[in-house]
XYZ file of C-alpha atoms in Angstrom:
451
model
C 4.401 53.474 -67.902
C 5.154 50.570 -70.176
C 4.899 47.405 -68.123
C 7.676 45.835 -70.189
C 10.147 48.356 -68.730
C 9.164 47.707 -65.120
C 11.737 45.792 -62.975
C 10.589 43.697 -60.058
C 11.708 44.879 -56.629
C 14.812 42.806 -55.639
C 13.522 42.683 -52.061
C 10.287 41.087 -53.277
C 12.222 38.548 -55.352
C 14.325 37.558 -52.353
C 11.264 37.380 -50.093
C 9.291 35.249 -52.577
C 12.255 32.897 -52.994
C 12.616 32.551 -49.227
C 8.970 31.769 -48.563
C 8.428 29.352 -51.465
C 9.785 25.940 -52.248
C 11.589 24.088 -49.478
C 10.620 24.879 -45.900
C 14.179 24.146 -44.704
C 15.322 27.718 -45.413
C 15.557 29.749 -42.217
C 15.211 33.523 -41.860
C 18.828 33.653 -40.698
C 20.069 31.950 -43.891
C 17.995 34.254 -46.108
C 19.277 37.352 -44.305
C 22.835 36.018 -44.715
C 22.277 35.662 -48.481
C 20.878 39.196 -48.624
C 23.914 40.536 -46.794
C 26.255 38.779 -49.231
C 24.398 40.231 -52.246
C 24.225 43.692 -50.637
C 27.985 43.858 -50.078
C 28.679 43.115 -53.720
C 30.614 39.921 -53.043
C 28.443 38.125 -55.605
C 27.280 39.595 -58.873
C 24.709 37.957 -61.106
C 26.914 38.128 -64.205
C 29.691 36.253 -62.358
C 27.561 33.156 -61.746
C 27.897 30.370 -64.287
C 24.623 30.050 -66.241
C 24.958 26.250 -65.915
C 25.636 26.302 -62.166
C 24.311 23.187 -60.411
C 24.698 22.668 -56.659
C 25.094 18.875 -56.962
C 27.923 19.214 -59.478
C 29.632 21.824 -57.281
C 29.389 19.538 -54.200
C 30.913 16.607 -56.116
C 33.828 18.805 -57.189
C 34.466 19.874 -53.588
C 34.411 16.233 -52.438
C 37.116 15.369 -54.964
C 39.268 18.259 -53.700
C 38.786 17.153 -50.065
C 39.754 13.564 -50.879
C 42.904 14.715 -52.668
C 43.865 16.774 -49.602
C 43.204 13.882 -47.181
C 45.588 11.638 -49.095
C 48.468 13.876 -48.017
C 49.887 13.499 -44.483
C 49.121 16.119 -41.867
C 51.166 19.257 -42.156
C 54.660 18.577 -40.849
C 54.069 14.842 -40.457
C 56.033 12.200 -42.279
C 55.738 8.431 -42.406
C 58.642 6.382 -41.104
C 59.604 2.754 -40.607
C 61.295 1.599 -37.410
C 63.342 -1.553 -36.916
C 63.148 -3.848 -33.921
C 65.385 -6.835 -33.072
C 63.616 -10.208 -32.966
C 64.844 -13.215 -30.936
C 65.661 -16.304 -32.962
C 65.393 -18.886 -30.194
C 68.792 -20.341 -31.065
C 72.444 -19.512 -30.568
C 73.976 -17.204 -33.131
C 76.826 -18.541 -35.183
C 80.121 -16.588 -35.383
C 79.610 -13.565 -37.611
C 75.809 -13.919 -37.549
C 73.805 -10.803 -36.658
C 70.538 -10.459 -34.781
C 67.611 -10.319 -37.170
C 65.888 -6.949 -37.522
C 62.267 -6.606 -38.643
C 60.799 -3.448 -40.162
C 57.571 -2.060 -38.680
C 56.003 0.576 -40.978
C 53.286 3.101 -40.270
C 54.868 5.514 -37.784
C 53.541 9.011 -38.461
C 55.376 11.713 -36.537
C 56.612 15.265 -36.605
C 60.242 16.132 -36.114
C 60.411 17.135 -32.452
C 62.816 20.033 -32.943
C 60.627 21.458 -35.724
C 57.557 21.204 -33.525
C 59.337 23.043 -30.697
C 60.341 25.841 -33.097
C 56.738 26.171 -34.292
C 55.420 26.241 -30.732
C 57.776 29.044 -29.692
C 56.710 31.125 -32.702
C 52.938 30.752 -32.336
C 50.737 33.448 -30.697
C 50.278 31.368 -27.539
C 54.016 31.742 -26.884
C 53.302 35.311 -25.730
C 52.125 33.693 -22.486
C 55.210 31.492 -21.979
C 57.248 31.811 -18.786
C 60.935 31.700 -19.717
C 62.354 32.413 -16.250
C 61.155 30.210 -13.380
C 60.424 31.618 -9.954
C 59.284 30.605 -6.492
C 55.851 31.369 -5.057
C 55.225 31.878 -1.339
C 52.108 32.362 0.722
C 52.236 34.442 3.868
C 49.664 34.086 6.649
C 49.481 35.894 9.994
C 51.041 34.013 12.883
C 48.681 32.471 15.440
C 51.151 33.047 18.251
C 49.720 35.410 20.875
C 53.116 36.865 21.764
C 54.031 37.770 18.165
C 50.878 38.559 16.177
C 52.787 40.776 13.711
C 54.965 37.908 12.411
C 54.104 36.014 9.224
C 54.138 32.293 8.479
C 55.694 31.713 5.060
C 54.767 28.644 3.019
C 56.143 27.579 -0.373
C 53.414 27.115 -2.989
C 53.745 24.741 -5.953
C 51.171 25.386 -8.656
C 52.915 25.316 -12.050
C 55.801 23.467 -13.641
C 57.743 26.717 -14.006
C 57.643 27.395 -10.246
C 58.673 23.869 -9.270
C 62.078 23.141 -7.777
C 62.990 20.780 -10.608
C 62.379 23.431 -13.278
C 64.372 26.023 -11.323
C 67.288 23.599 -10.879
C 67.254 22.711 -14.588
C 67.165 26.407 -15.540
C 70.238 27.030 -13.389
C 71.958 23.948 -14.800
C 71.665 24.988 -18.462
C 73.280 28.340 -17.668
C 76.509 26.474 -16.869
C 76.541 24.061 -19.829
C 79.319 24.267 -22.402
C 78.407 25.433 -25.870
C 79.200 23.643 -29.102
C 82.557 24.792 -30.577
C 80.676 26.282 -33.522
C 78.675 28.492 -31.131
C 81.587 29.666 -28.975
C 80.999 33.198 -27.743
C 77.216 33.046 -28.042
C 75.632 35.173 -25.309
C 71.961 34.643 -26.063
C 69.564 34.158 -23.180
C 69.322 30.484 -22.211
C 65.872 29.121 -21.396
C 64.334 25.713 -20.744
C 61.500 24.295 -22.863
C 59.443 22.173 -20.463
C 58.149 19.242 -22.508
C 55.150 17.314 -21.174
C 53.948 14.265 -23.098
C 50.683 12.335 -23.097
C 49.710 9.198 -24.996
C 46.599 7.034 -25.018
C 45.699 4.150 -27.279
C 42.148 4.742 -28.521
C 39.580 2.547 -30.271
C 37.896 4.428 -33.104
C 34.710 2.352 -33.239
C 32.527 0.280 -30.941
C 32.748 -2.583 -33.435
C 35.850 -3.701 -35.287
C 39.542 -3.297 -34.584
C 40.186 0.240 -35.872
C 42.367 2.092 -33.376
C 44.783 4.966 -33.060
C 47.677 5.573 -30.670
C 48.452 9.316 -30.608
C 51.217 11.079 -28.679
C 50.559 14.655 -27.574
C 52.892 17.380 -26.350
C 52.182 20.319 -24.067
C 54.572 23.048 -22.940
C 55.169 23.391 -19.214
C 56.186 27.025 -19.800
C 52.478 27.738 -20.225
C 50.105 27.964 -17.268
C 48.042 24.846 -16.558
C 44.898 27.004 -16.626
C 45.682 28.027 -20.188
C 46.603 24.460 -21.190
C 43.323 23.151 -19.778
C 41.184 25.327 -22.038
C 39.953 23.125 -24.931
C 40.098 26.056 -27.351
C 43.564 27.314 -26.362
C 45.446 25.308 -29.007
C 48.044 24.309 -26.415
C 47.934 20.611 -27.330
C 50.246 19.537 -30.161
C 50.105 16.213 -31.972
C 53.558 14.697 -32.090
C 53.205 11.123 -33.358
C 50.925 8.183 -34.055
C 52.431 4.937 -32.795
C 51.914 1.930 -35.090
C 50.978 -1.599 -34.077
C 52.762 -4.750 -35.113
C 51.454 -5.543 -38.622
C 49.461 -8.690 -39.381
C 52.390 -10.103 -41.338
C 54.707 -9.797 -38.335
C 53.701 -13.087 -36.718
C 54.148 -15.029 -39.954
C 57.575 -13.489 -40.445
C 58.798 -14.266 -36.922
C 57.222 -17.710 -36.863
C 59.269 -18.762 -39.884
C 62.555 -17.844 -38.187
C 62.007 -18.693 -34.504
C 62.838 -22.223 -33.460
C 60.425 -22.283 -30.481
C 57.577 -20.128 -31.712
C 54.764 -22.520 -30.773
C 55.684 -22.588 -27.070
C 56.953 -18.998 -26.699
C 54.583 -17.088 -28.969
C 52.925 -14.997 -26.213
C 56.225 -14.013 -24.605
C 57.828 -13.100 -27.939
C 54.922 -10.871 -29.013
C 54.844 -9.079 -25.646
C 58.588 -8.514 -25.890
C 58.338 -7.181 -29.452
C 55.573 -4.734 -28.473
C 57.849 -3.313 -25.804
C 60.675 -3.103 -28.318
C 58.376 -1.271 -30.749
C 57.391 1.380 -28.213
C 60.998 2.247 -27.438
C 62.062 2.043 -31.080
C 59.438 4.710 -31.777
C 60.794 6.947 -29.031
C 64.363 6.477 -30.250
C 63.162 7.694 -33.634
C 61.468 10.730 -32.042
C 64.498 11.527 -29.869
C 66.694 11.742 -32.959
C 70.202 13.159 -33.339
C 68.930 16.712 -33.969
C 66.968 16.618 -30.742
C 69.939 15.217 -28.825
C 72.118 18.046 -30.175
C 69.511 20.564 -28.976
C 69.270 18.717 -25.666
C 72.999 19.091 -25.077
C 73.827 22.441 -26.699
C 70.457 24.151 -27.063
C 68.749 25.394 -30.213
C 68.532 29.045 -31.239
C 64.919 30.078 -31.830
C 63.411 33.410 -32.855
C 60.627 33.595 -30.292
C 57.234 35.197 -30.671
C 58.377 38.433 -29.007
C 61.114 38.922 -31.613
C 63.959 37.918 -29.281
C 66.379 35.128 -30.208
C 66.970 32.690 -27.372
C 68.939 29.480 -26.910
C 66.302 26.915 -25.952
C 67.152 23.693 -24.136
C 64.342 21.113 -24.424
C 63.832 19.056 -21.263
C 61.385 16.228 -20.634
C 59.597 16.753 -17.310
C 56.549 14.491 -17.388
C 54.799 11.721 -19.285
C 51.175 10.926 -18.501
C 49.610 7.635 -19.574
C 47.378 4.874 -18.264
C 48.846 1.860 -16.449
C 49.276 -0.452 -19.490
C 51.279 2.269 -21.256
C 53.263 3.135 -18.134
C 54.326 -0.506 -18.012
C 55.688 -0.168 -21.548
C 57.364 3.171 -20.876
C 58.959 2.072 -17.594
C 60.017 -1.280 -19.129
C 58.477 -3.389 -16.378
C 56.099 -6.341 -16.545
C 52.350 -5.873 -16.230
C 51.184 -6.452 -12.623
C 54.390 -8.268 -11.669
C 55.829 -8.806 -8.204
C 56.536 -5.055 -8.014
C 53.679 -3.594 -10.080
C 54.370 0.126 -9.494
C 56.288 1.925 -12.289
C 57.829 4.333 -9.757
C 58.902 2.147 -6.826
C 59.677 -1.415 -5.758
C 56.773 -1.832 -3.331
C 55.808 -5.548 -3.496
C 52.374 -6.581 -4.668
C 51.566 -8.280 -1.345
C 51.925 -4.875 0.376
C 49.535 -2.988 -1.910
C 46.827 -3.106 0.766
C 49.053 -0.869 2.949
C 48.748 1.971 0.464
C 48.246 5.328 2.148
C 49.873 4.388 5.425
C 52.916 6.212 6.783
C 55.177 3.169 6.526
C 54.047 2.581 2.949
C 55.061 6.120 1.968
C 58.464 5.686 3.598
C 59.014 2.387 1.775
C 58.108 3.915 -1.580
C 60.533 6.783 -1.034
C 63.382 4.554 0.138
C 62.779 1.881 -2.537
C 62.404 4.064 -5.604
C 62.691 2.185 -8.885
C 65.962 2.549 -10.779
C 66.539 1.376 -14.316
C 68.529 -1.870 -14.119
C 70.758 -1.181 -17.113
C 73.379 -3.875 -16.438
C 70.789 -6.606 -15.797
C 68.914 -5.660 -18.961
C 72.073 -5.701 -21.100
C 73.115 -9.074 -19.687
C 69.761 -10.763 -20.253
C 69.465 -9.314 -23.764
C 72.809 -10.867 -24.609
C 71.488 -14.207 -23.413
C 68.277 -13.858 -25.447
C 69.694 -12.550 -28.720
C 73.142 -14.137 -28.822
C 72.725 -17.380 -26.853
C 69.107 -18.125 -27.812
C 67.557 -18.053 -24.319
C 63.797 -17.644 -24.062
C 62.391 -14.216 -23.132
C 61.054 -15.748 -19.911
C 63.525 -18.565 -19.474
C 64.600 -19.564 -15.968
C 67.922 -17.698 -16.193
C 66.280 -14.484 -17.396
C 63.516 -14.726 -14.787
C 66.047 -15.170 -11.992
C 67.683 -11.880 -12.959
C 64.654 -9.730 -13.739
C 61.573 -11.112 -11.993
C 62.356 -9.863 -8.426
C 62.070 -6.236 -9.597
C 59.472 -6.886 -12.348
C 62.005 -5.744 -14.957
C 61.950 -6.837 -18.600
C 64.767 -7.353 -21.152
C 64.041 -4.152 -23.108
C 66.433 -1.221 -23.359
C 64.657 1.951 -22.261
C 64.858 4.751 -24.838
C 64.556 7.542 -22.251
C 67.336 6.111 -20.082
C 69.611 5.417 -23.045
C 69.087 8.674 -24.954
C 68.461 11.216 -22.184
C 70.218 9.461 -19.299
C 67.213 9.965 -17.003
C 65.292 7.619 -14.745
C 62.087 6.617 -16.572
C 60.231 6.304 -13.254
C 60.795 9.991 -12.480
C 58.882 11.288 -15.499
C 55.779 9.115 -15.064
C 53.105 11.152 -13.285
C 49.700 10.342 -11.828
C 46.911 10.143 -14.403
C 43.746 10.973 -12.456
C 41.367 10.197 -15.285
C 42.628 6.660 -15.906
C 43.852 5.783 -12.421
C 40.942 7.193 -10.400
C 37.966 8.572 -12.311
C 37.726 5.708 -14.828
C 39.292 3.121 -12.526
C 38.981 3.218 -8.752
C 36.040 5.617 -8.479
C 34.049 3.963 -11.273
C 34.450 0.535 -9.633
C 33.576 1.973 -6.197
C 30.501 3.764 -7.539
C 29.271 0.584 -9.243
C 29.761 -1.366 -6.024
C 27.821 1.239 -3.994
C 24.878 0.974 -6.383
C 24.908 -2.812 -6.030
C 24.875 -2.495 -2.240
C 21.886 -0.163 -2.375
C 19.972 -2.521 -4.641
C 20.822 -5.421 -2.304
C 19.486 -3.459 0.694
C 16.370 -2.261 -1.113
C 15.512 -4.299 -4.247
C 12.806 -1.813 -5.332
C 15.450 0.854 -5.909
C 14.242 3.559 -3.527
C 17.709 3.895 -1.988
C 19.257 4.294 -5.415
C 16.804 7.107 -6.154
C 17.866 8.852 -2.950
C 21.487 8.308 -3.942
C 20.798 9.977 -7.287
C 19.270 12.982 -5.516
C 22.461 13.514 -3.549
């Protein structure tokens, strides 16, 4: 046979290529290439004769950079306005100065809710709440056949609050344009989280995301990292570097009130962001419901309701519009700071229940009039007399104003921040110090590690 007509075995060519040159090629990668060639997905005549891997990688980098310049899908950039005190009395006809704060990236809340109800995970949503009971045999000797019944609370959709809200929306009036609508009415249980995060160990780069979960979904499903149950809602901006220069030029007492003014403006920014999120479309859906074609192909009238907001203490202070570690430091009650050591006692629980925190709307409106119209300081004596006893601040709460709810009622315990990274971490560190003090050589610490 003429050797010029002989073709090399393709298997030999692939084997020689895999075992020569770079030693970084694994058997798995070579087998993957063979599978791709075997299935006909790549043909030799389709490959550019001038193909170069470096040039191809550079082209892909350019495409990735062009994609990254666009906002996330569904996100848009917005600018919010916050009122800034002037430190002096307004003249007749003069308006309070508003300052723009750019850089808010957020999704439209109603659009996000529609997307969530149409995604595959919505197949596991609970639209109708129910009660759960646990029955155990009675310990009474004279009636062993009787059962002790105990109510069990395990999910948002079997809580009393969810059941009451579900019953409430059934009786709400419809918008005149929707008169006669007989679609099933359901509640969308919104649960929010937010946490300001530093992006690097060095520098000032940070991000302040807001997440949303659906309480209609089981907590066991929500807790799975790969479930896709967490939805990014917004990225809260910070006051820009130019903000201080802008306010300094217009405030008569900036040098002596700088710290108070900046703290006040940060609170204003947080609630300006939430007013933007809780827009008119959301408020219309909140009152009249929004018709959504759900994942199962059934159209329902969905009423979004905010049930919980989880955040660390510094953010809870902003959300509850109270001062940080004031005379009444708890966002949920008016327990005084000098009684914090009684925490866990029976009397402490009774006091927290009887002295629940209520949003002081009238006091806030009065003090804001003094600050913005009459030029009072944010922490002037008159303002402090009104607000300090309850640790309130002169900021209008977006949740109270827009949704007419008590902000304290939606703030829930955050175990990670309030215990695992706070109390327990400090206690653990202190225990290690005690062990080292008792045995400097560290033998007790080694025993502690074994346990």
